[in-house]
Amino acid sequence: MTRHVRTAIFPVAGLGTRFLPATKATPKELLPVLDTPLIQYAVDEAREAGIERMIFVSHPSKKAIERHVMEDARLTRELKARGKADIAEALSDAALCPVEDDARFVVQPEPKGLGHAVLCAKDHVLDGPVAVILPDDLILGQVGCLSEMAAAYASGEIGHLVATMEVPEDRVHKYGVLSVTGKDGAIIKADGMVEKPKAQDAPSRQAVVGRYILDASIFDALETQKPGAGGEIQLTDAIARGATDLGLGGFQFSGTRFDCGSKAGMLEATLELAAQDPECLEVLRARGLLQTRLVAA
Ligand code: G1P
């Protein structure tokens, strides 16, 4: 059986209530960090990992996501006609081509949770394990998080691999948290996972962030998954059910993760990238806001 990951699912149907009013008319996945929308970082990461098919599980009110990720031939022509060939080229390189790339847009009719969103992609996936990318979690580093995970997945035997990081005790209630049994290099072995536990009930401080590589049987598990935390169909619960039979691992990625689902995380990510941009760097210096640590060279 193949351990090669060919499909990536992007659950992007959420209403983005934490960012209102910014997200009243603009999908949260299109909010930019500096000049690049979150969804673009996610698509770039999937491309780098060699993903063949991208499935966006979206909502009819969020058509702008499709407009952003797909090539816009008219805009490209217009820019070229105005002598802006370099911008046209950059845009078209970043976009997915309707002929050469394999992108699908699926509707999640009701907000029934992350597990339900992933299930909506079931009929569109290619053979083998599937990746799930939550664009809210921006992970910056020398190597894309999904590339690292795909390499670890391909050479291992674990069925479900999730990206994890240690978080302080007072933050575990915001995450899926692993029940840790051991460690094998960059992989934390686990025999279960709990969605948003109270600090006193959390099995560990190893929190799941938005990158998953899941055995294809996840869809069968999701079909029968009962609602969990918040009354939603939780991906965490379906993963946990397969932990014993398939094996569950937490992957400790090398990059830095920014919680761009929150204002503070968005600001942090913006400062991080601003420090790498000569024009913005001047502003940071002038305001005494220069960061000493840079993620990417
Ligand atoms: C989702 C998952 C949670 C995970 C988190 C990472 O929660 O349900 O298990 O830890 O993403 O960002 P959300 O932040 O969408 O509530």
Coordinates of C-alpha atoms and ligand atoms in Angstrom, one line a residue:
M1 CA 0.0 0.0 0.0
T2 CA 1.3 3.4 -0.9
R3 CA 2.5 5.8 1.8
H4 CA 2.8 8.6 -0.7
V5 CA 0.6 11.6 0.0
R6 CA -1.1 12.8 -3.2
T7 CA -4.1 14.8 -1.9
A8 CA -4.4 17.8 0.4
I9 CA -7.6 19.0 1.9
F10 CA -8.0 22.6 2.9
P11 CA -11.0 23.1 5.2
V12 CA -11.9 26.8 4.5
A13 CA -15.7 27.0 5.1
G14 CA -15.5 28.6 8.5
L15 CA -17.1 32.0 9.2
G16 CA -14.0 33.6 10.8
T17 CA -16.0 35.1 13.6
R18 CA -12.8 35.8 15.6
F19 CA -11.8 38.3 12.9
L20 CA -15.0 40.2 12.5
P21 CA -15.5 42.8 11.1
A22 CA -12.5 42.1 8.8
T23 CA -14.1 38.8 7.8
K24 CA -17.6 40.2 7.1
A25 CA -17.0 40.3 3.4
T26 CA -13.5 38.8 3.1
P27 CA -12.8 35.2 3.9
K28 CA -10.3 34.9 6.8
E29 CA -8.1 32.7 4.6
L30 CA -7.6 35.8 2.4
L31 CA -6.3 38.0 5.2
P32 CA -2.7 38.8 4.4
V33 CA 0.4 38.4 6.3
L34 CA 2.3 41.3 4.8
D35 CA 1.2 41.0 1.2
T36 CA 0.3 37.4 0.9
P37 CA -3.0 35.8 1.9
L38 CA -2.9 32.9 4.4
I39 CA -4.4 30.5 1.8
Q40 CA -1.4 31.2 -0.5
Y41 CA 1.1 30.1 2.1
A42 CA -0.9 26.9 2.5
V43 CA -1.1 26.2 -1.3
D44 CA 2.6 26.9 -1.6
E45 CA 3.4 24.4 1.2
A46 CA 1.2 21.8 -0.4
R47 CA 2.9 22.3 -3.8
E48 CA 6.4 22.1 -2.2
A49 CA 5.3 18.7 -0.7
G50 CA 4.4 17.4 -4.2
I51 CA 0.7 17.3 -3.6
E52 CA -1.1 16.3 -6.8
R53 CA -4.7 17.2 -6.0
M54 CA -5.9 20.1 -3.8
I55 CA -9.4 20.0 -2.4
F56 CA -10.8 23.2 -0.9
V57 CA -13.8 22.5 1.3
S58 CA -15.5 25.9 1.2
H59 CA -18.8 27.8 1.6
P60 CA -20.8 29.5 -1.2
S61 CA -20.2 32.8 0.5
K62 CA -16.5 32.4 0.1
K63 CA -16.1 32.3 -3.7
A64 CA -13.2 34.8 -3.4
I65 CA -10.9 32.0 -2.2
E66 CA -11.4 30.3 -5.6
R67 CA -10.8 33.6 -7.3
H68 CA -7.5 34.0 -5.4
V69 CA -6.0 30.5 -5.8
M70 CA -6.9 30.0 -9.5
E71 CA -5.2 31.7 -12.3
D72 CA -6.9 34.8 -13.6
A73 CA -6.1 34.9 -17.3
R74 CA -7.9 38.3 -17.8
L75 CA -5.9 40.0 -15.1
T76 CA -2.7 38.5 -16.4
R77 CA -3.4 39.9 -19.9
E78 CA -4.4 43.2 -18.5
L79 CA -1.2 43.6 -16.4
K80 CA 1.0 42.6 -19.4
A81 CA -0.8 45.1 -21.6
R82 CA 0.0 47.8 -19.1
G83 CA 3.7 46.9 -19.1
K84 CA 3.6 45.0 -15.8
A85 CA 4.8 41.7 -17.1
D86 CA 6.8 40.9 -13.9
I87 CA 3.8 41.3 -11.6
A88 CA 1.7 39.2 -14.1
E89 CA 4.3 36.5 -14.1
A90 CA 4.6 36.4 -10.3
L91 CA 0.8 36.1 -9.9
S92 CA 0.5 33.4 -12.5
D93 CA 3.3 31.4 -10.9
A94 CA 1.6 31.5 -7.5
A95 CA -1.8 30.6 -8.9
L96 CA -3.2 27.2 -9.8
C97 CA -3.7 26.6 -13.5
P98 CA -7.0 25.0 -14.4
V99 CA -5.3 22.9 -17.0
E100 CA -2.1 21.8 -15.4
D101 CA -3.1 21.7 -11.7
D102 CA -5.7 19.6 -10.1
A103 CA -7.9 21.7 -7.8
R104 CA -11.4 21.0 -6.7
F105 CA -13.9 23.1 -4.7
V106 CA -16.4 21.3 -2.6
V107 CA -19.1 22.8 -0.5
Q108 CA -19.6 22.2 3.2
P109 CA -23.2 23.1 3.5
E110 CA -23.4 23.5 7.3
P111 CA -20.7 24.3 9.9
K112 CA -20.7 20.9 11.6
G113 CA -17.0 20.8 12.5
L114 CA -13.6 20.1 11.2
G115 CA -14.2 16.3 10.9
H116 CA -17.4 17.0 8.9
A117 CA -15.4 19.4 6.6
V118 CA -12.8 16.7 5.9
L119 CA -15.5 14.1 5.2
C120 CA -17.0 16.4 2.6
A121 CA -13.8 15.8 0.5
K122 CA -14.2 12.0 0.6
D123 CA -15.4 11.4 -2.9
H124 CA -12.7 13.6 -4.4
V125 CA -9.5 12.2 -2.9
L126 CA -6.8 10.2 -4.8
D127 CA -5.6 6.8 -3.5
G128 CA -3.6 6.6 -0.3
P129 CA -3.2 8.8 2.7
V130 CA -4.5 12.4 2.7
A131 CA -3.0 15.6 4.0
V132 CA -5.1 18.2 5.8
I133 CA -3.9 21.8 6.0
L134 CA -5.5 24.4 8.2
P135 CA -4.4 27.7 6.7
D136 CA -4.9 29.6 10.0
D137 CA -1.8 27.8 11.3
L138 CA 1.0 29.5 9.4
I139 CA 4.3 27.5 9.7
L140 CA 7.4 29.3 8.5
G141 CA 10.8 27.7 8.2
Q142 CA 13.5 26.5 5.8
V143 CA 11.5 23.5 4.8
G144 CA 7.7 23.3 4.5
C145 CA 6.1 21.5 7.4
L146 CA 4.1 19.2 5.1
S147 CA 7.2 18.3 3.1
E148 CA 8.9 17.2 6.3
M149 CA 5.9 15.3 7.5
A150 CA 5.4 13.6 4.2
A151 CA 9.0 12.4 4.2
A152 CA 8.7 11.1 7.8
Y153 CA 5.3 9.4 6.9
A154 CA 6.7 7.7 3.8
S155 CA 9.6 6.1 5.7
G156 CA 7.6 5.1 8.7
E157 CA 4.7 2.9 9.6
I158 CA 2.4 5.2 11.6
G159 CA -1.1 5.5 10.1
H160 CA -2.0 9.0 11.4
L161 CA 0.6 11.6 11.7
V162 CA -0.2 15.0 13.2
A163 CA 2.0 18.1 13.6
T164 CA 2.5 18.8 17.3
M165 CA 4.2 21.4 19.5
E166 CA 4.4 21.8 23.3
V167 CA 2.2 24.5 24.6
P168 CA 1.8 26.0 28.2
E169 CA -0.7 24.3 30.4
D170 CA -3.0 27.3 30.3
R171 CA -3.4 26.9 26.5
V172 CA -4.1 23.2 26.1
H173 CA -7.9 23.9 26.1
K174 CA -7.5 25.5 22.7
Y175 CA -6.1 22.4 21.0
G176 CA -6.3 18.7 20.2
V177 CA -3.9 17.1 22.7
L178 CA -2.0 13.8 22.4
S179 CA -1.9 11.1 24.9
V180 CA 1.8 10.4 24.8
T181 CA 3.3 6.9 25.1
G182 CA 6.9 7.5 23.9
K183 CA 9.3 9.1 21.5
D184 CA 11.1 8.0 18.3
G185 CA 13.3 10.8 16.9
A186 CA 11.0 13.6 15.7
I187 CA 7.9 11.6 16.3
I188 CA 6.0 11.5 19.6
K189 CA 4.1 8.2 19.9
A190 CA 0.6 8.4 21.2
D191 CA -2.3 6.1 21.9
G192 CA -5.0 8.7 21.8
M193 CA -6.0 12.3 21.4
V194 CA -8.5 14.6 23.1
E195 CA -10.1 17.7 21.6
K196 CA -9.8 20.8 23.7
P197 CA -9.5 19.3 27.2
K198 CA -9.5 21.3 30.4
A199 CA -6.0 21.9 31.7
Q200 CA -6.6 19.4 34.6
D201 CA -7.8 16.7 32.2
A202 CA -5.2 17.1 29.5
P203 CA -3.2 13.9 28.8
S204 CA -0.1 16.0 28.0
R205 CA 1.0 19.4 26.7
Q206 CA 1.6 18.1 23.1
A207 CA -0.9 20.1 21.1
V208 CA -1.9 19.4 17.5
V209 CA -1.4 22.2 15.0
G210 CA -3.0 22.4 11.6
R211 CA -1.1 19.8 9.6
Y212 CA -2.2 16.1 9.4
I213 CA -1.4 13.1 7.2
L214 CA -4.1 10.6 7.7
D215 CA -4.7 7.0 6.7
A216 CA -7.5 6.8 4.1
S217 CA -9.6 4.9 6.6
I218 CA -10.2 8.2 8.3
F219 CA -13.2 8.7 6.0
D220 CA -14.9 5.6 7.3
A221 CA -14.2 6.7 10.9
L222 CA -15.7 10.1 10.1
E223 CA -18.9 8.6 8.5
T224 CA -19.8 7.2 11.9
Q225 CA -18.3 9.8 14.1
K226 CA -20.7 11.2 16.7
P227 CA -20.5 14.9 17.6
G228 CA -17.9 15.7 20.3
A229 CA -16.6 19.0 21.8
G230 CA -18.7 22.0 21.0
G231 CA -21.4 19.6 19.5
E232 CA -19.2 19.3 16.3
I233 CA -17.9 16.3 14.4
Q234 CA -14.3 16.5 15.5
L235 CA -11.4 15.3 13.4
T236 CA -9.5 14.6 16.6
D237 CA -12.1 12.1 17.8
A238 CA -12.0 10.1 14.5
I239 CA -8.2 10.1 14.5
A240 CA -8.2 8.9 18.2
R241 CA -10.4 6.0 17.3
G242 CA -7.8 4.7 14.8
A243 CA -4.8 5.3 17.1
T244 CA -4.4 1.7 18.4
D245 CA -4.9 -0.1 15.1
L246 CA -3.1 2.3 12.8
G247 CA -0.6 4.0 15.1
L248 CA -0.7 7.7 16.0
G249 CA 2.3 10.0 16.0
G250 CA 2.9 13.6 16.7
F251 CA 5.5 15.2 14.4
Q252 CA 7.8 17.8 15.8
F253 CA 8.3 20.1 12.9
S254 CA 11.3 22.4 12.5
G255 CA 9.6 25.6 11.6
T256 CA 7.8 28.2 13.7
R257 CA 4.1 28.2 13.9
F258 CA 1.9 31.3 14.1
D259 CA -1.7 31.1 15.2
C260 CA -3.1 33.3 12.5
G261 CA -6.6 32.6 13.7
S262 CA -5.9 35.2 16.4
K263 CA -5.0 38.8 16.2
A264 CA -1.9 38.3 18.3
G265 CA -0.7 35.5 16.2
M266 CA -1.4 37.4 13.0
L267 CA 0.6 40.4 14.4
E268 CA 3.5 38.1 15.4
A269 CA 3.6 36.5 11.9
T270 CA 3.5 39.9 10.3
L271 CA 6.4 41.2 12.4
E272 CA 8.4 38.1 11.6
L273 CA 8.0 38.6 7.9
A274 CA 8.3 42.3 8.1
A275 CA 11.8 41.9 9.6
Q276 CA 12.8 40.1 6.4
D277 CA 11.5 42.9 4.1
P278 CA 14.0 45.8 3.6
E279 CA 11.2 48.5 3.4
C280 CA 9.4 47.2 6.5
L281 CA 12.6 46.6 8.4
E282 CA 13.2 50.4 8.4
V283 CA 9.8 51.0 9.9
L284 CA 10.5 48.4 12.6
R285 CA 13.9 49.9 13.4
A286 CA 12.4 53.4 13.5
R287 CA 9.8 52.2 16.0
G288 CA 12.2 50.2 18.1
L289 CA 10.3 47.0 17.2
L290 CA 13.0 45.0 15.5
Q291 CA 12.9 41.3 16.3
T292 CA 16.2 39.7 17.0
R293 CA 15.1 36.2 15.8
L294 CA 14.5 35.6 12.1
V295 CA 12.8 32.4 11.0
A296 CA 13.9 32.1 7.3
A297 CA 17.0 33.6 5.8
Ligands
G1P1 C1 -8.6 22.8 15.3 C2 -8.6 21.4 15.8 C3 -7.7 21.2 17.0 C4 -6.3 21.7 16.6 C5 -6.4 23.2 16.1 C6 -5.0 23.6 15.6 O1 -9.2 23.6 16.2 O2 -9.9 21.0 16.1 O3 -7.6 19.9 17.4 O4 -5.4 21.6 17.8 O5 -7.3 23.3 15.0 O6 -5.0 25.0 15.2 P1 -9.7 25.1 16.0 O7 -8.5 26.0 16.2 O8 -10.2 25.2 14.5 O9 -10.8 25.4 17.0

